[in-house]
Amino acid sequence: MRTIVGCLGVLLAVHVVGFNEHITEIGLADLRGEMHMGHDESLWFTSIYEAFNIASMAFTPWFYVTFSLYRFSLFVTALMAMLAIPLPFMHDLTAVYVLRAVQGLSAGCLPPILMTVMLKYLPAPIRVFGVGGYAMSATFGPNLGGPLEALWFEHVGWQWLYWEVLPLAAVALGMIAYGLPRDPMNMARFRNFNWRGFLLGVPSIVCVVTVLYHGDRLDWFRSPLITHLTFWGGALFIGFLVHEWFHHSPFFRIQFWGNRNIAMSMITLVATLMICGLMAEIPSAYLMEIRGYRPVQAAPISLIVALPQLALLPLTAALCNIRRVDCRYILAFGMSCMALAAWLGSWLTPDWVRDNFYIIQILQAIGQPTVVIPVLMLATMALGPADGPLISGMVNMLKGMANAIAAALFAILLRRREQFHSAMLLERHGDNATSLQGFGNPIGGQLAGTSPDSAHVGRNTLEVFHTFLHEQSTVLALADIYVVIMWICIFFVVLTAILPGRVYPPSAPKPLPSAS
């Protein structure tokens, strides 16, 4: 029971990290106003944190094995919380960026630790529930970020968008200090430290994540910065992978990709988290941009997905823990729910309000746990205890990279499809201008009494027309993203049927028969 308390402390710390990441990201517009940041500066504020967060995930297993899970967990949790204290008082952007980089570095260490403690310390009969607890970091925490941002900013104060980590981090530290076993340190491992892999891997991951977050804003390869980061980051990353393949003590074992289940689960995990990120982004983008909602008004959309996870995750884990149940069927069912939700979302119109998204969010709430838990089972149940550190860094790095890919994909699809629909609508309007003259000018007619200056009324009429045009093209672009998500889900339903082999949940070892 004491060890379980320690494991739950690590789980709480990971949720604190998720809240810190998503609350500051969702509340970026409010933080920008309070800290006097411009639009571009605020994007660097997010991307620097994410880049160092993802980079640290890949290399954490080596450090927690060296310093012990107990000491390393306490250190990174305390560091992440303490760095939140001065952030609201910082006025120099360089100092803010440095603090966010270090905070992201410490925060990224906790998800790999959670995966390891769940698989290492939990007894076999409940190990699948540990996998379900880890899955909460991908389903429960991100969807609770919006409601918490609304709570802190609207009712407490903008500084608590940073400080909200403090009380929960203190509780997590107490639980970790009480419960986790005190493994000895192994400082002799520094003699064989993979310095070359570390120096190749960290800058390459930082470069790749930066490209994903800023590529669309800077128009991709028309920007010298994006071109250089892509070339040098890609070259370093290829060198890192080649080096890890041949090194005797790698940070993660590339050879695992030869295992059919692991390859399938890695690809599906990235796709699932991308889908979850996109499907969480679309309703909030629509409600805030088209309908003008504040985060507090859009909070029920996220709560519909977040709160059921407290029941659905344990239920899914209990179902997957039955040896007669094949987790591949549960995975296909979850992907089908996500595909159905995306198909319903493809009917999006400018008349939708918050209530129209509820059915979509309910299907997503069912689909997320029934996809993530089977995927993690396929990746971890076929491995031995010694393989945990070699795969946890890889899984968590891909998990973080999926969020960056989802952000880049959303920006690309929204901009390109919005421009396409805007051009098509303007072309259709121009082609049919003569036939539309019989309907008069309803916008000009409504604005005619607002000013005696006809030129001023004409400019206002044109501005209102382009506002309606932008609204329609944005809605059509968001509907197109739903269609893309639907086909991705259908593809993975088919892939689930043909690629992975079956895995069984772990069970307690059977006692040997007595000699008598």
Short mmCIF file of C-alpha atoms in Angstrom, two decimals:
data_model
loop_
_atom_site.label_atom_id
_atom_site.label_comp_id
_atom_site.label_asym_id
_atom_site.label_seq_id
_atom_site.Cartn_x
_atom_site.Cartn_y
_atom_site.Cartn_z
CA MET A 1 0.00 0.00 0.00
CA ARG A 2 2.88 2.36 0.77
CA THR A 3 4.37 1.77 -2.68
CA ILE A 4 0.97 2.39 -4.30
CA VAL A 5 0.81 5.74 -2.49
CA GLY A 6 4.20 6.61 -3.99
CA CYS A 7 3.02 5.60 -7.47
CA LEU A 8 -0.09 7.76 -7.06
CA GLY A 9 2.17 10.63 -6.01
CA VAL A 10 4.07 10.34 -9.30
CA LEU A 11 0.71 10.19 -11.14
CA LEU A 12 -0.39 13.39 -9.41
CA ALA A 13 2.93 15.07 -10.29
CA VAL A 14 2.44 14.16 -13.96
CA HIS A 15 -1.05 15.68 -13.89
CA VAL A 16 0.39 18.82 -12.32
CA VAL A 17 2.84 19.00 -15.22
CA GLY A 18 -0.02 18.55 -17.70
CA PHE A 19 -2.07 21.28 -16.03
CA ASN A 20 0.93 23.64 -16.10
CA GLU A 21 1.46 22.98 -19.80
CA HIS A 22 -2.14 23.24 -20.99
CA ILE A 23 -3.33 26.03 -18.70
CA THR A 24 -0.57 28.39 -19.81
CA GLU A 25 -1.16 27.38 -23.45
CA ILE A 26 -4.94 27.91 -23.31
CA GLY A 27 -4.57 31.11 -21.29
CA LEU A 28 -1.86 32.49 -23.59
CA ALA A 29 -4.02 35.39 -24.76
CA ASP A 30 -4.59 36.46 -21.15
CA LEU A 31 -0.92 36.02 -20.24
CA ARG A 32 0.07 38.01 -23.30
CA GLY A 33 -2.03 40.92 -22.15
CA GLU A 34 -0.84 40.80 -18.53
CA MET A 35 2.87 40.34 -19.34
CA HIS A 36 2.87 42.69 -22.37
CA MET A 37 4.03 40.05 -24.85
CA GLY A 38 3.46 40.32 -28.59
CA HIS A 39 1.99 37.54 -30.70
CA ASP A 40 5.35 36.19 -31.91
CA GLU A 41 6.92 36.41 -28.45
CA SER A 42 4.05 34.41 -26.97
CA LEU A 43 4.56 31.62 -29.53
CA TRP A 44 8.21 31.36 -28.48
CA PHE A 45 6.98 31.24 -24.88
CA THR A 46 5.06 28.05 -25.74
CA SER A 47 7.51 26.44 -28.16
CA ILE A 48 10.57 26.79 -25.90
CA TYR A 49 8.75 25.01 -23.08
CA GLU A 50 7.54 22.23 -25.40
CA ALA A 51 10.92 21.75 -27.09
CA PHE A 52 12.82 21.19 -23.84
CA ASN A 53 9.92 19.20 -22.40
CA ILE A 54 10.03 16.70 -25.28
CA ALA A 55 13.84 16.58 -25.38
CA SER A 56 14.07 15.66 -21.71
CA MET A 57 11.60 12.78 -22.12
CA ALA A 58 13.99 10.90 -24.38
CA PHE A 59 16.90 10.91 -21.92
CA THR A 60 15.19 10.76 -18.53
CA PRO A 61 15.42 6.94 -18.10
CA TRP A 62 19.22 7.03 -17.99
CA PHE A 63 19.19 9.69 -15.26
CA TYR A 64 16.57 8.11 -13.00
CA VAL A 65 18.41 4.80 -13.15
CA THR A 66 21.61 6.62 -12.16
CA PHE A 67 20.22 8.88 -9.42
CA SER A 68 17.40 6.48 -8.35
CA LEU A 69 13.71 6.95 -9.07
CA TYR A 70 13.06 8.24 -5.55
CA ARG A 71 15.62 11.07 -5.56
CA PHE A 72 15.17 12.06 -9.17
CA SER A 73 11.36 12.24 -8.87
CA LEU A 74 11.57 14.49 -5.83
CA PHE A 75 14.15 16.75 -7.46
CA VAL A 76 12.37 17.36 -10.79
CA THR A 77 8.94 17.80 -9.14
CA ALA A 78 10.30 20.37 -6.68
CA LEU A 79 12.24 22.19 -9.42
CA MET A 80 9.21 22.39 -11.70
CA ALA A 81 7.06 23.86 -8.91
CA MET A 82 9.66 26.32 -7.58
CA LEU A 83 10.29 27.83 -11.03
CA ALA A 84 6.60 28.81 -11.21
CA ILE A 85 6.96 31.22 -8.27
CA PRO A 86 9.00 34.02 -9.94
CA LEU A 87 7.45 33.77 -13.43
CA PRO A 88 4.61 36.34 -12.94
CA PHE A 89 7.13 38.90 -11.71
CA MET A 90 9.55 38.59 -14.64
CA HIS A 91 9.51 41.52 -17.07
CA ASP A 92 12.51 40.57 -19.21
CA LEU A 93 11.45 38.14 -21.95
CA THR A 94 14.87 36.49 -22.10
CA ALA A 95 14.63 35.61 -18.42
CA VAL A 96 11.08 34.32 -18.93
CA TYR A 97 12.25 32.11 -21.78
CA VAL A 98 15.12 30.70 -19.71
CA LEU A 99 12.83 29.88 -16.79
CA ARG A 100 10.28 28.25 -19.11
CA ALA A 101 13.03 26.18 -20.76
CA VAL A 102 14.25 24.85 -17.41
CA GLN A 103 10.69 24.28 -16.25
CA GLY A 104 9.94 22.34 -19.42
CA LEU A 105 13.14 20.34 -18.95
CA SER A 106 12.12 19.31 -15.44
CA ALA A 107 8.47 18.70 -16.35
CA GLY A 108 9.39 16.38 -19.21
CA CYS A 109 11.20 14.04 -16.81
CA LEU A 110 8.04 12.99 -14.98
CA PRO A 111 6.00 11.03 -17.61
CA PRO A 112 8.80 8.47 -18.23
CA ILE A 113 9.13 8.06 -14.45
CA LEU A 114 5.39 7.39 -14.19
CA MET A 115 5.52 4.68 -16.86
CA THR A 116 8.43 3.00 -15.11
CA VAL A 117 7.00 3.03 -11.58
CA MET A 118 3.65 1.70 -12.82
CA LEU A 119 5.32 -1.22 -14.58
CA LYS A 120 8.05 -1.84 -12.00
CA TYR A 121 6.38 -1.50 -8.61
CA LEU A 122 2.75 -2.46 -9.18
CA PRO A 123 1.96 -6.19 -8.74
CA ALA A 124 1.04 -8.14 -11.87
CA PRO A 125 -2.75 -8.42 -11.23
CA ILE A 126 -3.17 -4.63 -11.22
CA ARG A 127 -0.42 -3.63 -13.64
CA VAL A 128 -2.94 -2.91 -16.39
CA PHE A 129 -4.58 -0.39 -14.04
CA GLY A 130 -1.16 1.26 -13.82
CA VAL A 131 -1.18 1.52 -17.60
CA GLY A 132 -4.64 3.11 -17.27
CA GLY A 133 -3.23 5.59 -14.76
CA TYR A 134 -0.50 6.52 -17.21
CA ALA A 135 -3.12 6.90 -19.94
CA MET A 136 -4.82 9.56 -17.79
CA SER A 137 -1.92 11.90 -18.60
CA ALA A 138 -2.99 11.76 -22.27
CA THR A 139 -6.78 11.88 -21.82
CA PHE A 140 -7.78 13.44 -18.49
CA GLY A 141 -5.16 16.15 -17.91
CA PRO A 142 -5.22 17.87 -21.35
CA ASN A 143 -9.03 18.13 -21.36
CA LEU A 144 -9.12 19.60 -17.85
CA GLY A 145 -6.73 22.42 -18.80
CA GLY A 146 -9.43 24.69 -20.25
CA PRO A 147 -11.82 24.57 -17.28
CA LEU A 148 -8.95 25.12 -14.84
CA GLU A 149 -7.68 28.08 -16.86
CA ALA A 150 -11.16 29.61 -16.68
CA LEU A 151 -11.31 29.00 -12.92
CA TRP A 152 -7.94 30.54 -12.10
CA PHE A 153 -8.14 33.54 -14.43
CA GLU A 154 -11.80 34.48 -13.96
CA HIS A 155 -12.10 33.93 -10.20
CA VAL A 156 -8.63 33.98 -8.57
CA GLY A 157 -6.05 35.93 -10.56
CA TRP A 158 -3.89 35.61 -13.64
CA GLN A 159 -0.77 34.83 -11.55
CA TRP A 160 -2.38 31.50 -10.65
CA LEU A 161 -2.06 30.39 -14.25
CA TYR A 162 1.53 29.76 -13.10
CA TRP A 163 1.04 29.14 -9.38
CA GLU A 164 -1.70 26.51 -9.70
CA VAL A 165 1.05 23.86 -9.66
CA LEU A 166 2.18 24.73 -6.13
CA PRO A 167 -0.44 23.12 -3.83
CA LEU A 168 -0.77 19.91 -5.87
CA ALA A 169 3.02 19.63 -6.29
CA ALA A 170 3.43 19.86 -2.50
CA VAL A 171 0.97 16.97 -2.04
CA ALA A 172 2.72 14.95 -4.77
CA LEU A 173 6.12 15.51 -3.12
CA GLY A 174 4.78 14.23 0.20
CA MET A 175 3.32 11.11 -1.39
CA ILE A 176 6.51 10.37 -3.37
CA ALA A 177 8.71 10.89 -0.31
CA TYR A 178 6.52 8.58 1.73
CA GLY A 179 5.86 5.81 -0.75
CA LEU A 180 8.53 5.26 -3.39
CA PRO A 181 11.26 2.72 -2.51
CA ARG A 182 14.64 4.30 -1.81
CA ASP A 183 16.80 2.74 -4.47
CA PRO A 184 20.55 3.32 -4.22
CA MET A 185 22.33 5.70 -6.58
CA ASN A 186 24.69 4.30 -9.19
CA MET A 187 27.08 7.13 -9.99
CA ALA A 188 29.52 4.73 -11.64
CA ARG A 189 27.24 4.80 -14.70
CA PHE A 190 28.75 8.19 -15.61
CA ARG A 191 31.92 6.39 -16.70
CA ASN A 192 29.96 4.88 -19.61
CA PHE A 193 27.65 7.83 -20.25
CA ASN A 194 26.56 8.08 -23.89
CA TRP A 195 27.85 11.64 -24.36
CA ARG A 196 27.80 11.53 -28.15
CA GLY A 197 24.20 10.38 -28.26
CA PHE A 198 23.19 13.03 -25.72
CA LEU A 199 24.91 15.86 -27.64
CA LEU A 200 23.34 14.68 -30.91
CA GLY A 201 19.87 14.01 -29.54
CA VAL A 202 19.02 17.07 -27.44
CA PRO A 203 19.66 19.82 -30.04
CA SER A 204 18.10 17.74 -32.82
CA ILE A 205 14.83 17.27 -30.91
CA VAL A 206 14.75 20.96 -29.90
CA CYS A 207 15.24 21.97 -33.55
CA VAL A 208 12.53 19.63 -34.86
CA VAL A 209 9.95 20.78 -32.28
CA THR A 210 10.75 24.44 -32.96
CA VAL A 211 10.21 23.87 -36.69
CA LEU A 212 6.83 22.26 -36.02
CA TYR A 213 5.61 25.15 -33.84
CA HIS A 214 6.92 28.03 -35.98
CA GLY A 215 6.99 26.60 -39.50
CA ASP A 216 3.52 27.70 -40.58
CA ARG A 217 3.87 31.15 -39.00
CA LEU A 218 7.16 31.78 -40.82
CA ASP A 219 5.92 30.24 -44.12
CA TRP A 220 8.11 27.16 -43.81
CA PHE A 221 11.10 27.01 -46.13
CA ARG A 222 10.76 30.61 -47.25
CA SER A 223 12.20 31.41 -43.83
CA PRO A 224 16.00 31.03 -43.40
CA LEU A 225 15.48 30.14 -39.73
CA ILE A 226 13.12 27.23 -40.53
CA THR A 227 15.38 26.07 -43.37
CA HIS A 228 18.49 25.94 -41.17
CA LEU A 229 16.70 24.36 -38.22
CA THR A 230 15.19 21.69 -40.50
CA PHE A 231 18.47 20.86 -42.23
CA TRP A 232 20.73 20.79 -39.17
CA GLY A 233 18.11 19.36 -36.84
CA GLY A 234 17.21 16.62 -39.31
CA ALA A 235 20.87 15.77 -39.93
CA LEU A 236 21.61 15.60 -36.20
CA PHE A 237 18.53 13.46 -35.58
CA ILE A 238 19.51 10.96 -38.29
CA GLY A 239 22.99 10.82 -36.81
CA PHE A 240 21.48 10.28 -33.37
CA LEU A 241 19.36 7.35 -34.57
CA VAL A 242 22.33 5.71 -36.33
CA HIS A 243 24.48 6.18 -33.25
CA GLU A 244 21.81 4.69 -30.96
CA TRP A 245 21.47 1.65 -33.23
CA PHE A 246 25.13 0.67 -32.77
CA HIS A 247 25.88 1.96 -29.26
CA HIS A 248 26.31 -0.64 -26.52
CA SER A 249 24.39 1.47 -23.97
CA PRO A 250 21.74 3.44 -25.92
CA PHE A 251 19.17 5.80 -24.49
CA PHE A 252 16.50 3.82 -26.30
CA ARG A 253 16.74 0.73 -28.44
CA ILE A 254 15.82 1.37 -32.07
CA GLN A 255 15.66 -2.40 -32.65
CA PHE A 256 12.32 -2.46 -30.81
CA TRP A 257 10.74 -1.19 -34.04
CA GLY A 258 11.34 -4.64 -35.49
CA ASN A 259 8.68 -5.96 -33.11
CA ARG A 260 5.35 -5.83 -34.95
CA ASN A 261 3.31 -4.98 -31.85
CA ILE A 262 5.65 -2.23 -30.73
CA ALA A 263 5.82 -0.66 -34.20
CA MET A 264 2.03 -0.74 -34.50
CA SER A 265 1.50 0.67 -31.03
CA MET A 266 4.03 3.49 -31.51
CA ILE A 267 2.46 4.58 -34.79
CA THR A 268 -1.06 4.29 -33.37
CA LEU A 269 -0.11 6.17 -30.20
CA VAL A 270 1.22 9.11 -32.20
CA ALA A 271 -1.86 9.10 -34.45
CA THR A 272 -4.24 8.81 -31.48
CA LEU A 273 -2.70 11.71 -29.60
CA MET A 274 -2.69 13.78 -32.79
CA ILE A 275 -6.38 13.00 -33.27
CA CYS A 276 -7.16 13.87 -29.64
CA GLY A 277 -5.25 17.14 -29.95
CA LEU A 278 -7.02 18.11 -33.18
CA MET A 279 -10.47 17.16 -31.89
CA ALA A 280 -9.89 19.19 -28.72
CA GLU A 281 -8.68 22.17 -30.74
CA ILE A 282 -11.55 22.38 -33.23
CA PRO A 283 -14.47 23.10 -30.82
CA SER A 284 -12.48 25.66 -28.83
CA ALA A 285 -11.24 27.36 -32.02
CA TYR A 286 -14.77 27.51 -33.42
CA LEU A 287 -16.43 28.74 -30.23
CA MET A 288 -13.79 31.38 -29.49
CA GLU A 289 -13.21 32.67 -33.02
CA ILE A 290 -16.68 32.35 -34.58
CA ARG A 291 -18.89 32.66 -31.50
CA GLY A 292 -16.63 34.82 -29.33
CA TYR A 293 -16.73 32.52 -26.29
CA ARG A 294 -14.39 33.03 -23.36
CA PRO A 295 -12.62 29.93 -21.91
CA VAL A 296 -15.08 29.88 -19.02
CA GLN A 297 -17.98 29.60 -21.49
CA ALA A 298 -16.27 26.83 -23.49
CA ALA A 299 -15.28 24.88 -20.35
CA PRO A 300 -18.27 22.43 -20.47
CA ILE A 301 -16.99 21.14 -23.83
CA SER A 302 -13.74 20.01 -22.22
CA LEU A 303 -15.38 18.75 -19.03
CA ILE A 304 -17.59 16.37 -21.03
CA VAL A 305 -14.41 14.62 -22.19
CA ALA A 306 -12.35 14.98 -19.00
CA LEU A 307 -14.68 13.94 -16.17
CA PRO A 308 -15.90 10.61 -17.64
CA GLN A 309 -12.26 9.50 -17.84
CA LEU A 310 -12.29 9.02 -14.06
CA ALA A 311 -14.73 6.13 -14.58
CA LEU A 312 -14.01 5.02 -18.14
CA LEU A 313 -10.26 4.56 -17.69
CA PRO A 314 -10.59 2.10 -14.76
CA LEU A 315 -13.44 0.30 -16.56
CA THR A 316 -11.39 -0.03 -19.75
CA ALA A 317 -8.38 -1.22 -17.75
CA ALA A 318 -10.55 -3.81 -15.96
CA LEU A 319 -11.90 -5.02 -19.31
CA CYS A 320 -8.40 -5.29 -20.80
CA ASN A 321 -7.25 -7.15 -17.67
CA ILE A 322 -9.54 -10.08 -18.52
CA ARG A 323 -7.52 -12.69 -20.41
CA ARG A 324 -10.48 -13.69 -22.58
CA VAL A 325 -10.79 -10.12 -23.92
CA ASP A 326 -8.62 -9.22 -26.90
CA CYS A 327 -7.47 -5.62 -26.51
CA ARG A 328 -7.26 -5.26 -30.31
CA TYR A 329 -11.06 -5.36 -30.52
CA ILE A 330 -11.29 -2.65 -27.87
CA LEU A 331 -8.79 -0.58 -29.86
CA ALA A 332 -10.86 -0.96 -33.05
CA PHE A 333 -14.03 -0.01 -31.13
CA GLY A 334 -12.38 3.12 -29.74
CA MET A 335 -11.10 4.20 -33.16
CA SER A 336 -14.59 3.64 -34.58
CA CYS A 337 -16.05 5.96 -31.91
CA MET A 338 -13.50 8.63 -32.83
CA ALA A 339 -14.30 8.20 -36.54
CA LEU A 340 -18.04 8.57 -35.86
CA ALA A 341 -17.40 11.70 -33.78
CA ALA A 342 -15.33 13.19 -36.62
CA TRP A 343 -18.05 12.34 -39.17
CA LEU A 344 -20.65 14.14 -37.05
CA GLY A 345 -18.29 17.11 -36.77
CA SER A 346 -17.99 17.32 -40.56
CA TRP A 347 -21.57 18.74 -40.55
CA LEU A 348 -20.35 21.87 -38.75
CA THR A 349 -22.14 25.10 -39.75
CA PRO A 350 -21.94 28.72 -38.52
CA ASP A 351 -25.22 28.16 -36.65
CA TRP A 352 -23.70 25.70 -34.16
CA VAL A 353 -23.40 26.62 -30.50
CA ARG A 354 -21.80 24.83 -27.59
CA ASP A 355 -24.62 22.32 -27.20
CA ASN A 356 -24.15 20.99 -30.73
CA PHE A 357 -20.73 19.58 -29.78
CA TYR A 358 -21.95 17.50 -26.85
CA ILE A 359 -22.59 14.27 -28.80
CA ILE A 360 -19.21 14.59 -30.50
CA GLN A 361 -17.48 15.09 -27.16
CA ILE A 362 -19.30 12.12 -25.57
CA LEU A 363 -18.11 9.84 -28.39
CA GLN A 364 -14.62 11.22 -27.96
CA ALA A 365 -14.77 10.59 -24.20
CA ILE A 366 -15.58 6.93 -24.93
CA GLY A 367 -13.02 6.60 -27.71
CA GLN A 368 -9.96 8.05 -26.00
CA PRO A 369 -9.52 5.52 -23.15
CA THR A 370 -10.54 2.57 -25.31
CA VAL A 371 -7.76 3.49 -27.74
CA VAL A 372 -4.93 4.65 -25.49
CA ILE A 373 -4.98 1.76 -22.97
CA PRO A 374 -4.90 -1.04 -25.62
CA VAL A 375 -2.14 0.81 -27.49
CA LEU A 376 -0.02 1.03 -24.35
CA MET A 377 -0.70 -2.64 -23.61
CA LEU A 378 0.51 -3.62 -27.08
CA ALA A 379 3.69 -1.62 -26.49
CA THR A 380 4.56 -2.74 -22.97
CA MET A 381 3.07 -6.15 -22.18
CA ALA A 382 5.44 -8.05 -24.50
CA LEU A 383 8.56 -6.61 -22.82
CA GLY A 384 10.53 -7.67 -19.79
CA PRO A 385 11.29 -5.46 -16.75
CA ALA A 386 14.82 -4.71 -18.01
CA ASP A 387 13.40 -3.24 -21.23
CA GLY A 388 11.35 -0.59 -19.43
CA PRO A 389 13.98 2.20 -19.37
CA LEU A 390 14.83 1.51 -23.02
CA ILE A 391 11.28 2.02 -24.25
CA SER A 392 9.77 4.52 -21.80
CA GLY A 393 11.90 7.35 -23.17
CA MET A 394 10.93 6.48 -26.73
CA VAL A 395 7.21 6.22 -25.95
CA ASN A 396 7.13 9.50 -24.06
CA MET A 397 9.21 11.36 -26.65
CA LEU A 398 6.75 10.23 -29.34
CA LYS A 399 3.85 11.17 -27.06
CA GLY A 400 5.21 14.70 -26.72
CA MET A 401 6.09 14.90 -30.41
CA ALA A 402 2.50 13.99 -31.29
CA ASN A 403 1.26 17.18 -29.62
CA ALA A 404 3.74 19.27 -31.63
CA ILE A 405 2.75 17.51 -34.87
CA ALA A 406 -0.94 18.08 -34.06
CA ALA A 407 -0.33 21.82 -33.51
CA ALA A 408 1.56 22.09 -36.81
CA LEU A 409 -1.03 20.03 -38.70
CA PHE A 410 -3.92 22.10 -37.33
CA ALA A 411 -2.19 25.36 -38.34
CA ILE A 412 -1.43 24.04 -41.84
CA LEU A 413 -4.88 22.61 -42.52
CA LEU A 414 -6.75 25.57 -41.07
CA ARG A 415 -4.77 28.16 -43.05
CA ARG A 416 -4.68 26.27 -46.35
CA ARG A 417 -8.31 25.17 -46.33
CA GLU A 418 -9.52 28.59 -45.12
CA GLN A 419 -7.65 30.25 -47.99
CA PHE A 420 -9.06 27.72 -50.47
CA HIS A 421 -12.66 28.20 -49.35
CA SER A 422 -12.26 31.96 -49.17
CA ALA A 423 -10.99 32.05 -52.76
CA MET A 424 -13.80 29.75 -53.92
CA LEU A 425 -16.50 31.82 -52.22
CA LEU A 426 -15.14 35.06 -53.65
CA GLU A 427 -14.93 33.49 -57.10
CA ARG A 428 -18.50 32.22 -56.84
CA HIS A 429 -19.65 35.66 -55.73
CA GLY A 430 -17.89 37.29 -58.67
CA ASP A 431 -19.28 34.79 -61.18
CA ASN A 432 -22.83 35.30 -59.93
CA ALA A 433 -22.70 39.04 -59.22
CA THR A 434 -25.09 39.87 -62.04
CA SER A 435 -27.69 37.27 -61.09
CA LEU A 436 -27.50 38.35 -57.44
CA GLN A 437 -28.33 41.97 -58.20
CA GLY A 438 -32.05 41.20 -58.12
CA PHE A 439 -31.78 40.41 -54.42
CA GLY A 440 -30.56 43.93 -53.67
CA ASN A 441 -27.90 44.72 -51.09
CA PRO A 442 -29.25 43.61 -47.69
CA ILE A 443 -26.05 44.53 -45.80
CA GLY A 444 -25.97 48.02 -47.34
CA GLY A 445 -29.66 48.43 -46.68
CA GLN A 446 -29.25 47.72 -42.97
CA LEU A 447 -26.25 50.07 -42.68
CA ALA A 448 -27.72 52.89 -44.79
CA GLY A 449 -29.12 54.72 -41.79
CA THR A 450 -25.92 54.63 -39.78
CA SER A 451 -24.17 57.46 -41.67
CA PRO A 452 -25.06 60.17 -44.21
CA ASP A 453 -21.74 59.50 -46.02
CA SER A 454 -22.42 56.88 -48.72
CA ALA A 455 -18.70 56.13 -49.11
CA HIS A 456 -18.44 55.38 -45.40
CA VAL A 457 -21.48 53.09 -45.61
CA GLY A 458 -19.93 51.35 -48.61
CA ARG A 459 -16.70 50.66 -46.73
CA ASN A 460 -18.62 49.31 -43.74
CA THR A 461 -20.73 47.12 -46.06
CA LEU A 462 -17.60 45.66 -47.63
CA GLU A 463 -16.08 45.03 -44.20
CA VAL A 464 -19.20 43.21 -42.99
CA PHE A 465 -19.26 41.15 -46.19
CA HIS A 466 -15.64 40.05 -45.67
CA THR A 467 -16.41 39.23 -42.03
CA PHE A 468 -19.16 36.85 -43.15
CA LEU A 469 -16.84 35.45 -45.80
CA HIS A 470 -14.10 34.77 -43.24
CA GLU A 471 -16.61 33.14 -40.91
CA GLN A 472 -17.92 30.81 -43.62
CA SER A 473 -14.45 29.86 -44.90
CA THR A 474 -13.18 29.15 -41.36
CA VAL A 475 -16.17 26.91 -40.60
CA LEU A 476 -15.67 25.00 -43.85
CA ALA A 477 -11.96 24.59 -43.05
CA LEU A 478 -12.74 23.18 -39.58
CA ALA A 479 -15.24 20.78 -41.14
CA ASP A 480 -12.52 19.64 -43.56
CA ILE A 481 -10.21 18.89 -40.62
CA TYR A 482 -12.92 16.67 -39.15
CA VAL A 483 -13.06 14.78 -42.48
CA VAL A 484 -9.27 14.24 -42.40
CA ILE A 485 -9.54 12.91 -38.84
CA MET A 486 -12.33 10.54 -39.85
CA TRP A 487 -10.22 8.93 -42.61
CA ILE A 488 -7.20 8.62 -40.30
CA CYS A 489 -9.37 6.76 -37.79
CA ILE A 490 -10.75 4.45 -40.48
CA PHE A 491 -7.21 3.69 -41.66
CA PHE A 492 -6.15 2.66 -38.15
CA VAL A 493 -9.22 0.49 -37.70
CA VAL A 494 -8.08 -1.47 -40.78
CA LEU A 495 -4.46 -1.47 -39.59
CA THR A 496 -5.51 -2.88 -36.22
CA ALA A 497 -7.16 -5.81 -37.98
CA ILE A 498 -4.05 -6.86 -39.91
CA LEU A 499 -0.86 -5.74 -38.13
CA PRO A 500 -0.54 -6.41 -34.36
CA GLY A 501 -0.45 -9.79 -32.67
CA ARG A 502 -2.43 -10.48 -29.54
CA VAL A 503 -0.98 -9.73 -26.10
CA TYR A 504 -2.28 -10.93 -22.75
CA PRO A 505 -2.48 -9.00 -19.49
CA PRO A 506 0.08 -9.97 -16.83
CA SER A 507 -1.03 -12.26 -14.05
CA ALA A 508 0.38 -13.25 -10.71
CA PRO A 509 2.74 -16.25 -10.86
CA LYS A 510 1.06 -19.52 -9.92
CA PRO A 511 2.38 -21.18 -6.74
CA LEU A 512 4.46 -24.32 -7.19
CA PRO A 513 2.76 -27.56 -6.14
CA SER A 514 3.84 -28.85 -2.77
CA ALA A 515 6.10 -31.92 -2.56
CA SER A 516 3.49 -33.79 -0.56
#
